[in-house]
Coordinates of C-alpha atoms in Angstrom, one line a residue:
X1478 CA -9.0 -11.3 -15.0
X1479 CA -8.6 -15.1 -14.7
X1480 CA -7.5 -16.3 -18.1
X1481 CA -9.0 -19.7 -19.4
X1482 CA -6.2 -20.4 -21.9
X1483 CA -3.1 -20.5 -19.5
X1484 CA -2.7 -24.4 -19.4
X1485 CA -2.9 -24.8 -23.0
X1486 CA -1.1 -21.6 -24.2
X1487 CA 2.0 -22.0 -21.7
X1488 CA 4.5 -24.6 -22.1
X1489 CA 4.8 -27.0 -19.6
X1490 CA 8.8 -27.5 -20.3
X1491 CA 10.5 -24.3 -20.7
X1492 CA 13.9 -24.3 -22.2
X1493 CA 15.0 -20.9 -20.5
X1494 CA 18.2 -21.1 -22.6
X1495 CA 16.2 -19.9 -25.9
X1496 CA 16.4 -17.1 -24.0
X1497 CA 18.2 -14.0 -25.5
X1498 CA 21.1 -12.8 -23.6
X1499 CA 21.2 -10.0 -21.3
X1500 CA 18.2 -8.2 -19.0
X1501 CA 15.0 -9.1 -20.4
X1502 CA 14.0 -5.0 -20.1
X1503 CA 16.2 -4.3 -22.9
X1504 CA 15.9 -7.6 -25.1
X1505 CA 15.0 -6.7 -28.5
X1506 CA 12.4 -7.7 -31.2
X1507 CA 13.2 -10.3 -33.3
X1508 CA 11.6 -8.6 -36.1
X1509 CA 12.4 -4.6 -35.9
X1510 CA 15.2 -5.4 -33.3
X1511 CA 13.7 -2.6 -31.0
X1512 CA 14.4 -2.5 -27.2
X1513 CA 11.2 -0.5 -26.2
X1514 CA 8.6 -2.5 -24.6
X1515 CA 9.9 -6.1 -25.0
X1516 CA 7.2 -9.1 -24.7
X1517 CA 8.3 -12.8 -24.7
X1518 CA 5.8 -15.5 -26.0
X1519 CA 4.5 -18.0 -23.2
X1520 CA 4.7 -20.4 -25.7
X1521 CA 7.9 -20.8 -28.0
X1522 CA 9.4 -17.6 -26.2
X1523 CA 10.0 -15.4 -28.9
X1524 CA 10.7 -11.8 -28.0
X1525 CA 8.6 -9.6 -30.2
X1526 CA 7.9 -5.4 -29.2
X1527 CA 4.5 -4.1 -27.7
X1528 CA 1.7 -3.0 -29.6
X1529 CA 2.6 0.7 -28.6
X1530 CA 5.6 0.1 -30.6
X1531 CA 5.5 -1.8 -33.6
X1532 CA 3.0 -4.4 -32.2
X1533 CA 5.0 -7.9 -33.9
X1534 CA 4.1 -9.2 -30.2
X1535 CA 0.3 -9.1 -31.6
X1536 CA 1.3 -10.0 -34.9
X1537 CA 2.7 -13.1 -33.8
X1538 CA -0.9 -14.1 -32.3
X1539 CA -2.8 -13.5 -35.1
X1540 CA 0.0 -15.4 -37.6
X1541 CA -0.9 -18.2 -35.1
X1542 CA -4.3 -18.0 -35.3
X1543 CA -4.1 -17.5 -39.5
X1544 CA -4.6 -21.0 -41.9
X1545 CA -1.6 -22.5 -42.3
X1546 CA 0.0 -22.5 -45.4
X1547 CA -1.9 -24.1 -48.5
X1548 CA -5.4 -23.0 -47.0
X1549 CA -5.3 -25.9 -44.2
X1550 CA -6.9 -24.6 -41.3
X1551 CA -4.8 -25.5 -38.0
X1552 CA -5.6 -27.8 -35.3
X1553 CA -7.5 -26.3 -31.8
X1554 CA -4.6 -27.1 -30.3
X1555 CA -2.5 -25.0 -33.0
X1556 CA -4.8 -22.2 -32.4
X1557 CA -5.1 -22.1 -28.7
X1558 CA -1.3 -21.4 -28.6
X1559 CA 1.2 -18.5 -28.8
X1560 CA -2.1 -16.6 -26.7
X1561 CA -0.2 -15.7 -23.6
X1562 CA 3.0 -13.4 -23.4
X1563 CA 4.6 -11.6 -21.1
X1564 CA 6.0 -8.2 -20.2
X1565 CA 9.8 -8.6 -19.9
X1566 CA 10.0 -5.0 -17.7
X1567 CA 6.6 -5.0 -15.4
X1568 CA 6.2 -8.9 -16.0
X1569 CA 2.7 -8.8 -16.4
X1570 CA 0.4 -11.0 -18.4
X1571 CA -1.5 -10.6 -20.9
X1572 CA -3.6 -12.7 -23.1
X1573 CA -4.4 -11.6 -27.0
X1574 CA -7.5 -13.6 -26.9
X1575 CA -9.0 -12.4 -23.9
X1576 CA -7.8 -9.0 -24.4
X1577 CA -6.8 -8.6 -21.0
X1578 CA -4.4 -8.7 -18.8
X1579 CA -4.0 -12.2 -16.4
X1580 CA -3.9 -12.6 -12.7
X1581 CA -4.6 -16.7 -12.5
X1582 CA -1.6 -19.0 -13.0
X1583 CA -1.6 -22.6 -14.4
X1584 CA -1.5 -25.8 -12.6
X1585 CA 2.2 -26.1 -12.7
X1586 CA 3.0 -22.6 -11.6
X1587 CA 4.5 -21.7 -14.7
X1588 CA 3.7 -18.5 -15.2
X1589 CA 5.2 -17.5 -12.0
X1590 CA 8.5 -19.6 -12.6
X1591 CA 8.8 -17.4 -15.6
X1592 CA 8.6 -14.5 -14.1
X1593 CA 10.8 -15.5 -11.5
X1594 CA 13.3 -16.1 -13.8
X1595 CA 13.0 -13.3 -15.5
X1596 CA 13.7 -11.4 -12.6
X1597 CA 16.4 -13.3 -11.4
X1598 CA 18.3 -13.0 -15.5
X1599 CA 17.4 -8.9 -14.8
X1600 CA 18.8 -8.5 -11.2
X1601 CA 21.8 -10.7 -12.3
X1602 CA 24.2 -8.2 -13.8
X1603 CA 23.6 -5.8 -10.6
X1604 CA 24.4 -8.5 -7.8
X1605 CA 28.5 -7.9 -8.0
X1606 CA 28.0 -4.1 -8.1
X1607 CA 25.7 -4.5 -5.4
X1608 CA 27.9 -6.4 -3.5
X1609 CA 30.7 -4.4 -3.8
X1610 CA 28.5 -1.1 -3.0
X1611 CA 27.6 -2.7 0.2
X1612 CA 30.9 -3.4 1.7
X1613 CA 31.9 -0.2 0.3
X1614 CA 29.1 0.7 2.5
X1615 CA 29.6 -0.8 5.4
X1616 CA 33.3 0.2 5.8
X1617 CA 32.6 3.9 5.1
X1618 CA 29.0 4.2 6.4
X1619 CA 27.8 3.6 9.8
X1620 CA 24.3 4.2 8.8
X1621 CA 24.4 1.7 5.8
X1622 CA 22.0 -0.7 4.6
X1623 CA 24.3 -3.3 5.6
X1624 CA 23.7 -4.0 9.5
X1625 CA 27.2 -5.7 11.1
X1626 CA 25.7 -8.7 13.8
X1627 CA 27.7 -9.4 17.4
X1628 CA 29.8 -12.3 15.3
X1629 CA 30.9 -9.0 12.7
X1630 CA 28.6 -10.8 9.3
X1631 CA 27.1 -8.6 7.2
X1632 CA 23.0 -8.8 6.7
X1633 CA 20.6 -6.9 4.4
X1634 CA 17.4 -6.2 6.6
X1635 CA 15.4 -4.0 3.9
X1636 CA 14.0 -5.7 1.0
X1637 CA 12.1 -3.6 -2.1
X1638 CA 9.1 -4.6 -3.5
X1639 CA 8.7 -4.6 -7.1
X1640 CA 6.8 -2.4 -8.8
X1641 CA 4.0 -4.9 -11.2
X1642 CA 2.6 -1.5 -13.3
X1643 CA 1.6 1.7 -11.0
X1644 CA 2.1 -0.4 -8.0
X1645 CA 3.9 2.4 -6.3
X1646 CA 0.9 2.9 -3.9
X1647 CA 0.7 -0.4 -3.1
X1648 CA 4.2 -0.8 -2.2
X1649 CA 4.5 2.8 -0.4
X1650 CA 1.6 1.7 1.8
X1651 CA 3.1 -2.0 2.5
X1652 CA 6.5 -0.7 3.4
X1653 CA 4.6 1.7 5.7
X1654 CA 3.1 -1.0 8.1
X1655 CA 6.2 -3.4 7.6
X1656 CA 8.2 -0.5 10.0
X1657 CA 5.0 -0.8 12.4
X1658 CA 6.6 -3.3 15.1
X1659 CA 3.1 -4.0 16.7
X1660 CA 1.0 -4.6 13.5
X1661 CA 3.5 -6.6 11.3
X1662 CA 4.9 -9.0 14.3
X1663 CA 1.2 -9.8 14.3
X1664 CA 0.9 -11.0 11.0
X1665 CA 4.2 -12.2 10.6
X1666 CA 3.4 -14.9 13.5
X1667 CA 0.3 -15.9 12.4
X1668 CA 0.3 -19.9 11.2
X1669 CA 0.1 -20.4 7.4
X1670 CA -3.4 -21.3 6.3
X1671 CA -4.6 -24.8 6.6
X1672 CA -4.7 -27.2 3.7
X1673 CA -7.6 -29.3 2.0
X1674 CA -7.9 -32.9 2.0
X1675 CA -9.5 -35.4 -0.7
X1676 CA -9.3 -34.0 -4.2
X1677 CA -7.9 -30.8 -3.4
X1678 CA -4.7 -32.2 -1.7
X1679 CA -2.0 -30.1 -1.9
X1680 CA -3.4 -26.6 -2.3
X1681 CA -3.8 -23.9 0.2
X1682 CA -7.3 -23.3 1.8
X1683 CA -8.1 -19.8 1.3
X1684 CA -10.9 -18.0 2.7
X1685 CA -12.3 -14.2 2.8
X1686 CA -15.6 -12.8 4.8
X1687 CA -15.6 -10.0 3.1
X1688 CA -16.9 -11.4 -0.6
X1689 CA -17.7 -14.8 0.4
X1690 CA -15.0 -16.0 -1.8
X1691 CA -13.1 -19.3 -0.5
X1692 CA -10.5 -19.8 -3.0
X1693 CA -7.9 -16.0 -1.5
X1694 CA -6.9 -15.0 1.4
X1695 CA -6.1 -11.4 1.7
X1696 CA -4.7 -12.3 5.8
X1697 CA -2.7 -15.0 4.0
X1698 CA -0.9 -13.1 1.3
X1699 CA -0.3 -10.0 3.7
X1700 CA 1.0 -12.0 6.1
X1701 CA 3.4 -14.1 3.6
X1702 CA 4.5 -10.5 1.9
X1703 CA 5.3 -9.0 5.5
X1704 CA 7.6 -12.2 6.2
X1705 CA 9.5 -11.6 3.1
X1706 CA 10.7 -8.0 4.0
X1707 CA 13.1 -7.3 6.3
X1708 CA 14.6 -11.0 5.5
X1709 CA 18.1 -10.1 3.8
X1710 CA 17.0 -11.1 0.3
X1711 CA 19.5 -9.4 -1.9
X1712 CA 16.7 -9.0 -4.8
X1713 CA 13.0 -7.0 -4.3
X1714 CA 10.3 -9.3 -3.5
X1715 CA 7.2 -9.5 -6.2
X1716 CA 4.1 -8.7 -4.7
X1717 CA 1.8 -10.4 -7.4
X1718 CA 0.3 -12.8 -5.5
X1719 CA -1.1 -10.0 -3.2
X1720 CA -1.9 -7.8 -5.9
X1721 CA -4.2 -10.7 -7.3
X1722 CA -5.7 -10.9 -3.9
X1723 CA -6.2 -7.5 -4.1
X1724 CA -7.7 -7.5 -7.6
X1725 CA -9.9 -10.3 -6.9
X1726 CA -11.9 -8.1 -3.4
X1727 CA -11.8 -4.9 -4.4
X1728 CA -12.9 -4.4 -7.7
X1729 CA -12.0 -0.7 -7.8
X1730 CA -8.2 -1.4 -7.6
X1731 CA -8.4 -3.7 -10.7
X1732 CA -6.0 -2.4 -13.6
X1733 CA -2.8 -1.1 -13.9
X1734 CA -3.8 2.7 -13.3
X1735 CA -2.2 4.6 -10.2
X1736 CA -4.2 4.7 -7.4
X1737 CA -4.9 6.8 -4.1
X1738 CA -2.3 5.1 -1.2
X1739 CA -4.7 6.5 2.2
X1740 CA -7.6 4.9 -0.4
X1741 CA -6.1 1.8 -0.7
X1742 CA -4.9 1.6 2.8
X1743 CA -8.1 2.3 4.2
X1744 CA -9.5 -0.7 2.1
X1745 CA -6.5 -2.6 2.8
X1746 CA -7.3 -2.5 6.6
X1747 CA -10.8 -2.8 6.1
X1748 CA -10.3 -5.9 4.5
X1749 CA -8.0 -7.6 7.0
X1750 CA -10.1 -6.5 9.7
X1751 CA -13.1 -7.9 8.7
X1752 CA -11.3 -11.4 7.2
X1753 CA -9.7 -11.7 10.9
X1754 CA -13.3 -11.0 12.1
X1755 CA -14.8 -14.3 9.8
X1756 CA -11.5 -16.4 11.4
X1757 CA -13.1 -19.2 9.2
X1758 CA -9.4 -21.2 8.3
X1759 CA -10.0 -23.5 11.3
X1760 CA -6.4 -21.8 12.4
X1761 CA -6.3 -20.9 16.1
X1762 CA -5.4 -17.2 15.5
X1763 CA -3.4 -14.6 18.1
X1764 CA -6.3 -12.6 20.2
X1765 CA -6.1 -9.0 19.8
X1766 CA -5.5 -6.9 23.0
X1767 CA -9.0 -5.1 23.8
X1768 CA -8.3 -1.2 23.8
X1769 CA -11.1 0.7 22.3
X1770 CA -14.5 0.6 20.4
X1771 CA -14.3 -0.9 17.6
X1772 CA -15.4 -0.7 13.6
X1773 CA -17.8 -3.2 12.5
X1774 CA -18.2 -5.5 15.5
X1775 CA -15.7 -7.5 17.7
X1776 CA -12.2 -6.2 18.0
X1777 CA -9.3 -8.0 15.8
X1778 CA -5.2 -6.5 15.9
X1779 CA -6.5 -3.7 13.1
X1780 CA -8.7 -2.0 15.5
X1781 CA -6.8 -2.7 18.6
X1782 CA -3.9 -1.2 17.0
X1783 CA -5.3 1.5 14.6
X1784 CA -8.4 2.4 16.6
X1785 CA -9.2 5.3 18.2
X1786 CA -12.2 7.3 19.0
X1787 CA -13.7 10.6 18.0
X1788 CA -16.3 13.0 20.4
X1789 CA -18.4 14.9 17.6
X1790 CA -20.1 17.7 19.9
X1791 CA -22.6 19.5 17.7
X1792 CA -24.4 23.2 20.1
X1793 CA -27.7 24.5 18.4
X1794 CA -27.0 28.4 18.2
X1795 CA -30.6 29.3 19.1
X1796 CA -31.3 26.7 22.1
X1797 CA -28.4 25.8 23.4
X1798 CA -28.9 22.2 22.9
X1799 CA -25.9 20.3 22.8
X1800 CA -25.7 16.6 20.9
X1801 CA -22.8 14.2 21.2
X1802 CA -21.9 11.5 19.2
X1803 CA -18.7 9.1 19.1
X1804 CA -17.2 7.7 16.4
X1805 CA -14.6 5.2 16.2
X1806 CA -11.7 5.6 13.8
X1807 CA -8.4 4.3 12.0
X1808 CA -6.8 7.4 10.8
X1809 CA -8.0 11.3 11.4
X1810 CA -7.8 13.2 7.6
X1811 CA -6.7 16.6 8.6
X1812 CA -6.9 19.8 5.9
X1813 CA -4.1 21.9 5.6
X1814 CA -5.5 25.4 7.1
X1815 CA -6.4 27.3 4.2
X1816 CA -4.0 30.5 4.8
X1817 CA -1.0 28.4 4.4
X1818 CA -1.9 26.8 0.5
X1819 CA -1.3 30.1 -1.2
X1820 CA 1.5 29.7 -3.4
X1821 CA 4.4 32.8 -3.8
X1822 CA 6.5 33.8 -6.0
X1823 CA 9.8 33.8 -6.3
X1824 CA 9.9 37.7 -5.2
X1825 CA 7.2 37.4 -2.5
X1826 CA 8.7 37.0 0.8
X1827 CA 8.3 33.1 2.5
X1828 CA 5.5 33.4 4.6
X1829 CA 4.8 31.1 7.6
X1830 CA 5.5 27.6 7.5
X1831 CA 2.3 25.0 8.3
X1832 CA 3.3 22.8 11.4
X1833 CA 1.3 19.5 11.5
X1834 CA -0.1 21.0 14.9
X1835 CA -1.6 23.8 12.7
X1836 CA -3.4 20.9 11.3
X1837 CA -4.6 19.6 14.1
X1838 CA -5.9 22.6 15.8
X1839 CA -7.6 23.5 12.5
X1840 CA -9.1 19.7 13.2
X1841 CA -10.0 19.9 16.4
X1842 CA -11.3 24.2 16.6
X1843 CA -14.4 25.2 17.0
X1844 CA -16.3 25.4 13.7
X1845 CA -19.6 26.8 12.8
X1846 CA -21.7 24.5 10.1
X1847 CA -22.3 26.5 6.9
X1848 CA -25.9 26.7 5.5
X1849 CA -25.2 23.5 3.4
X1850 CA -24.7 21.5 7.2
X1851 CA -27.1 22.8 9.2
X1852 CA -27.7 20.6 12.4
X1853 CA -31.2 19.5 13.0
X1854 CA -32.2 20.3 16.3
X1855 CA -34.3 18.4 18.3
X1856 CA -35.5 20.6 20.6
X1857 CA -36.3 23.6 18.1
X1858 CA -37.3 20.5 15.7
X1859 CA -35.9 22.1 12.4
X1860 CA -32.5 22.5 11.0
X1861 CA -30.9 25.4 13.0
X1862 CA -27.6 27.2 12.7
X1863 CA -24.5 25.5 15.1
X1864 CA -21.3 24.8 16.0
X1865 CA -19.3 21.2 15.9
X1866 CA -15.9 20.5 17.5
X1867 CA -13.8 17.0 17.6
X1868 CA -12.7 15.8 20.7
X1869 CA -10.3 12.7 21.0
X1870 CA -11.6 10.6 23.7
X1871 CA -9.2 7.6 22.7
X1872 CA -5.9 7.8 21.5
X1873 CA -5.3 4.7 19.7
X1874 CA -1.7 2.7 19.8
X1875 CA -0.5 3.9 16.1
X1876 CA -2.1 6.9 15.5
X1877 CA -2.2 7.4 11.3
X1878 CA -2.4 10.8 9.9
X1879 CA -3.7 11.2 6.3
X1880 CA -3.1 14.7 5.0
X1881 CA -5.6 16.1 2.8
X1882 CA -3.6 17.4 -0.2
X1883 CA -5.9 16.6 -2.9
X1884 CA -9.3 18.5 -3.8
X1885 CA -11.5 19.3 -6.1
X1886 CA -12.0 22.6 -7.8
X1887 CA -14.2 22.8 -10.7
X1888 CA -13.9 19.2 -12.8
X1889 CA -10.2 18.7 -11.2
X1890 CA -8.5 16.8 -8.9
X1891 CA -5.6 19.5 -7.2
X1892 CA -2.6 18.9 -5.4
X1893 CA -2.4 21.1 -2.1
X1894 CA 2.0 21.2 -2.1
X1895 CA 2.3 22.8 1.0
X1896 CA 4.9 21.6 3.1
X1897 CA 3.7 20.4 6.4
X1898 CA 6.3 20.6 9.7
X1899 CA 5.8 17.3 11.3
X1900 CA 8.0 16.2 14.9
X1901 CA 10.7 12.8 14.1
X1902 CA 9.4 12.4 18.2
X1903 CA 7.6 13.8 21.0
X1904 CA 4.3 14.1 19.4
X1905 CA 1.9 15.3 22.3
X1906 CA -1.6 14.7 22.0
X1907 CA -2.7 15.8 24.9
X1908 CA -4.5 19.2 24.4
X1909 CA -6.8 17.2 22.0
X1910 CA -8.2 14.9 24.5
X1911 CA -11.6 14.8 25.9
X1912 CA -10.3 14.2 29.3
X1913 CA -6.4 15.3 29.3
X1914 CA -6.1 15.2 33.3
X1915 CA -7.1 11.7 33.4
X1916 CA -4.5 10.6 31.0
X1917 CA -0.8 10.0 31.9
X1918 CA 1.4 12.6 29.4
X1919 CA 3.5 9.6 28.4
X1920 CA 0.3 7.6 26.9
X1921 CA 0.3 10.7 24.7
X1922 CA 3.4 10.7 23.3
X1923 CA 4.1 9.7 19.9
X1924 CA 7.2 9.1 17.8
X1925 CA 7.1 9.2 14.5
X1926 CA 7.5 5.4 12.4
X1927 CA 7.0 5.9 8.5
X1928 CA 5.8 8.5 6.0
X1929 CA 4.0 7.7 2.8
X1930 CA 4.9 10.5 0.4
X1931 CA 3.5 11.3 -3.0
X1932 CA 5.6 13.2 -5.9
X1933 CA 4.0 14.7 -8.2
X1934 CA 0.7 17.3 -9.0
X1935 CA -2.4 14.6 -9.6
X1936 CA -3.9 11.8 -7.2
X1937 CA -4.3 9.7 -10.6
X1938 CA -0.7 10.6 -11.7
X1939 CA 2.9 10.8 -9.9
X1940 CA 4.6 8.5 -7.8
X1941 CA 4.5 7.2 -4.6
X1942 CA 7.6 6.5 -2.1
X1943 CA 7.8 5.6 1.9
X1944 CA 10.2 6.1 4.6
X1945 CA 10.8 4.4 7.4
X1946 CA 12.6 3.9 10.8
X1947 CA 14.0 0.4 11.8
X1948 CA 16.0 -0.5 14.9
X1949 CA 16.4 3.5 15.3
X1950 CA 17.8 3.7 11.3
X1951 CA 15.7 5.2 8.7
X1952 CA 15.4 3.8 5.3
X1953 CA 13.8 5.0 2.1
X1954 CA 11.7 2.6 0.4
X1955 CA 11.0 3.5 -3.8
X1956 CA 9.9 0.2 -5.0
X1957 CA 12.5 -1.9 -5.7
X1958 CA 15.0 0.4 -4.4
X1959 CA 15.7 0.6 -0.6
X1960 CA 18.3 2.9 0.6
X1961 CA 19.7 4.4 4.1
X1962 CA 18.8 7.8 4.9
X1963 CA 19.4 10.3 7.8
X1964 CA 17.0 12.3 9.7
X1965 CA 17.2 15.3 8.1
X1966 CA 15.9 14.4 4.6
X1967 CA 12.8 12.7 6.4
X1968 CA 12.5 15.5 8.1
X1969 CA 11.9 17.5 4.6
X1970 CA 9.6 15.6 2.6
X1971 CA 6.3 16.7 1.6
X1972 CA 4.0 14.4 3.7
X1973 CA 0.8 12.8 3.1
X1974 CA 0.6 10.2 5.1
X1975 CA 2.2 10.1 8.6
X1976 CA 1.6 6.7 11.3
X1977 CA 3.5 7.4 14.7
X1978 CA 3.7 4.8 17.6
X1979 CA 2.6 5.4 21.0
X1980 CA 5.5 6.1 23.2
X1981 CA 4.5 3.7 26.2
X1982 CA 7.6 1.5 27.4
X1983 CA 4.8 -1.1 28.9
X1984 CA 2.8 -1.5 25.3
X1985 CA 5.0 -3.3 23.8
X1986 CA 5.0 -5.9 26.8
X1987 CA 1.6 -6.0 27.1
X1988 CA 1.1 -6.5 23.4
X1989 CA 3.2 -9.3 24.0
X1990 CA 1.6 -10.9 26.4
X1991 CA -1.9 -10.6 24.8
X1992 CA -0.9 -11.8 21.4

């Protein structure tokens, strides 16, 4: 929520040595002297433990907000401070007042210069380790995080992102289409958004089609997190001022609470398609190459990219009558077949392991509709017993696959754990198309560019983590942490979401050229 009290609450002139010594995550109370869930007032920064713990970070408010000594009630401007405090290990906000946690910032920036700062006292003990790590790294590992240049310096190409409270979605999903060459370079050339005049001098002009709010820009902060990864920045790169963004058009990822990463990144691109569509920040933006039918009107770099289409072929088992429909898409949700999500014991025998092309065969197979789906035919003019397949009739340029690995049974949410085989390269589409033998093999050749993995037996519980390849290396991205990896443990995780590029040596030319 946007907090009212921020520019009276916060102090305008922070004296950041009244700061305790050490990492703010394990700074204690200054009353029980506990270390669990320290919180550091906005507004005489004293450190005082969560109400989870022994709650002297509430208990300082409402000593604030008491008479002051003798019976003298104090001053407004007594009482609306010592409101606001701050997480010292997620660095949220939170305001006692408003009960809530903050997403708004005052006119100073303050809140954010705390924050930074906070994050800069916590990653300070770890920058000489790090440093030695690396060129540990570098002279022992020729896959390292550190990359060695033609001149022989040493620069850090993955960044983290910091986790702001059950983030890990977020982050997992963001890493994801950072490692997407096509999609980010988009972004990441796009000019900043154009700034007001008169009054308003000075601040950014924000805009979003979506909710016909004019003061974010989800396009703006995607754009501004994508250039920040993949810079060398020795520290992980906060995400808050997306996340706000985020919180402020899509109501249902509001809160701290883990969410669904395909969810999210199906809004996620939603979002930025249709913002790109309105193209109202008077900024002369790329044009997106024109590839396939798109969703929801013109075609912007999401759909150009992500978009593919779907033939739904539907035969009436009593007439024969066959009806077609096409649907475009951004990602194809594909079950894992149901004979392979038994679980064994450990004296049963391993059966057969699930290939990602068992997937999608089971996808793409002939199916006839249950009772429940019955098609309504036309001809017989009532609802009559049939078939459906999918065709592909388009393959798009990054072709996402979501894995569907939670479902419901009873009044839960369960986990499917299978373990999916899925190709590093040489993904063939081909025997799904509509129209194989008018389709050059290479145009259906995929290799494989992140994974979005979830660890863990609930959709609203776990932890999310990414992989990614870069330059030809592959790098595993758990919030904060980035680290080198090699084939063969990306070849072993449990996927649930997979995004492979088109192998075409002309697209990315032609991408060029168009954007």
């Amino acid at each position: 929520m946007e907090c009212p009290h921020l520019n009276s609450s916060v102090c305008t002139s922070i004296d950041y040595s009244g700061f305790p010594n050490g990492s703010p995550s394990s700074w204690c109370c200054s009353v029980c002297r506990s270390n669990k869930s320290p919180w550091v007032c906005l507004t005489c920064l004293s450190v005082h433990c969560g109400r989870y713990v022994n709650g002297h970070a509430k208990k300082h408010y409402e000593d604030s907000q008491s008479p002051a000594a003798g019976g003298q009630k104090r001053c407004d401007k007594q009482q609306s401070q010592h409101l606001v405090c701050m997480d010292c290990i997620s660095y949220s906000t939170f305001c006692y007042r408003c009960d809530d946690f903050v997403v708004n910032d005052t006119r100073l920036g303050q809140v954010q210069k705390v924050r930074e700062h906070l994050q800069s006292l916590e990653n300070a003990p770890l920058t000489a380790d790090r440093t030695l790590k690396r060129k540990l790294l570098e002279s022992s590992s020729p896959n390292s995080k550190l990359l060695k240049d033609n001149g022989g310096a040493s620069t850090l190409c993955a960044t983290g992102l910091r986790n702001l409270g059950n983030t890990c979605f977020m982050n997992a999903i963001l890493q994801s289409l950072s490692n997407i060459q096509l999609f980010s370079c988009y972004f990441k050339e796009l000019p900043a958004v154009a700034l007001r005049s008169g009054k308003t001098a000075g601040r950014r002009m924000y805009h979003t089609r979506s909710q016909g709010d004019t003061s974010v820009s989800l396009v703006e902060e995607f754009r501004k997190t994508l250039c920040s990864l993949w810079q060398g920045n020795p520290t992980a790169f906060s995400p808050d001022s997306l996340f706000y963004v985020v919180w402020k058009i899509m109501p249902s990822f509001r809160g701290y609470q883990q969410q669904d990463a395909h969810e999210f990144m199906r809004y996620l691109l939603d979002h930025l398609h249709r913002e790109l569509q309105g193209n109202r920040n008077g900024a002369k933006t790329p044009a997106a190459p024109q590839r396939c039918s798109c969703v929801n009107g013109s075609s912007t770099v999401v759909t150009s990219i992500f978009g593919g289409v779907l033939q739904n072929e539907v035969n009436c088992l009593v007439c024969g009558t066959e009806s077609r429909k096409y649907d475009p898409f951004l990602d194809l949700s594909l079950d894992i077949p149901s004979q392979f999500r038994h679980k064994r014991t450990k004296d049963q025998e391993p059966g057969p392991t699930c290939t990602l092309l068992d997937c999608l065969r089971s996808f793409t197979d002939l199916e006839e509709l249950d009772e429940t789906e019955f098609y309504m035919c036309h001809k017989c003019k009532k609802k009559q017993k049939s078939t459906k397949k999918f065709w592909v009739q388009k393959l798009p340029k990054v072709l996402c696959l979501h894995l569907k690995r939670f479902h419901w049974t009873s009044y839960l949410r369960n986990k499917v754990d299978t373990y999916v085989e899925f190709p590093l390269r040489d993904l063939d589409m081909r025997g799904y198309l509509l129209e194989p033998e008018n389709s050059l093999r290479g145009g259906c050749l995929y290799d494989l560019a992140a994974v979005v993995v979830h660890h863990g037996s609930g959709v609203g519980s776990g932890h999310y983590t990414a992989y990614g390849r870069q330059e030809g290396r592959w790098y595993h991205f758990n919030d904060s942490t980035v680290t080198p990896t090699e084939e063969e443990t990306v070849v072993k995780a449990k996927a649930y979401i997979l995004f492979y590029t088109e192998r075409n040596d002309t697209a990315s030319s032609e991408m060029d050229t168009k954007l």
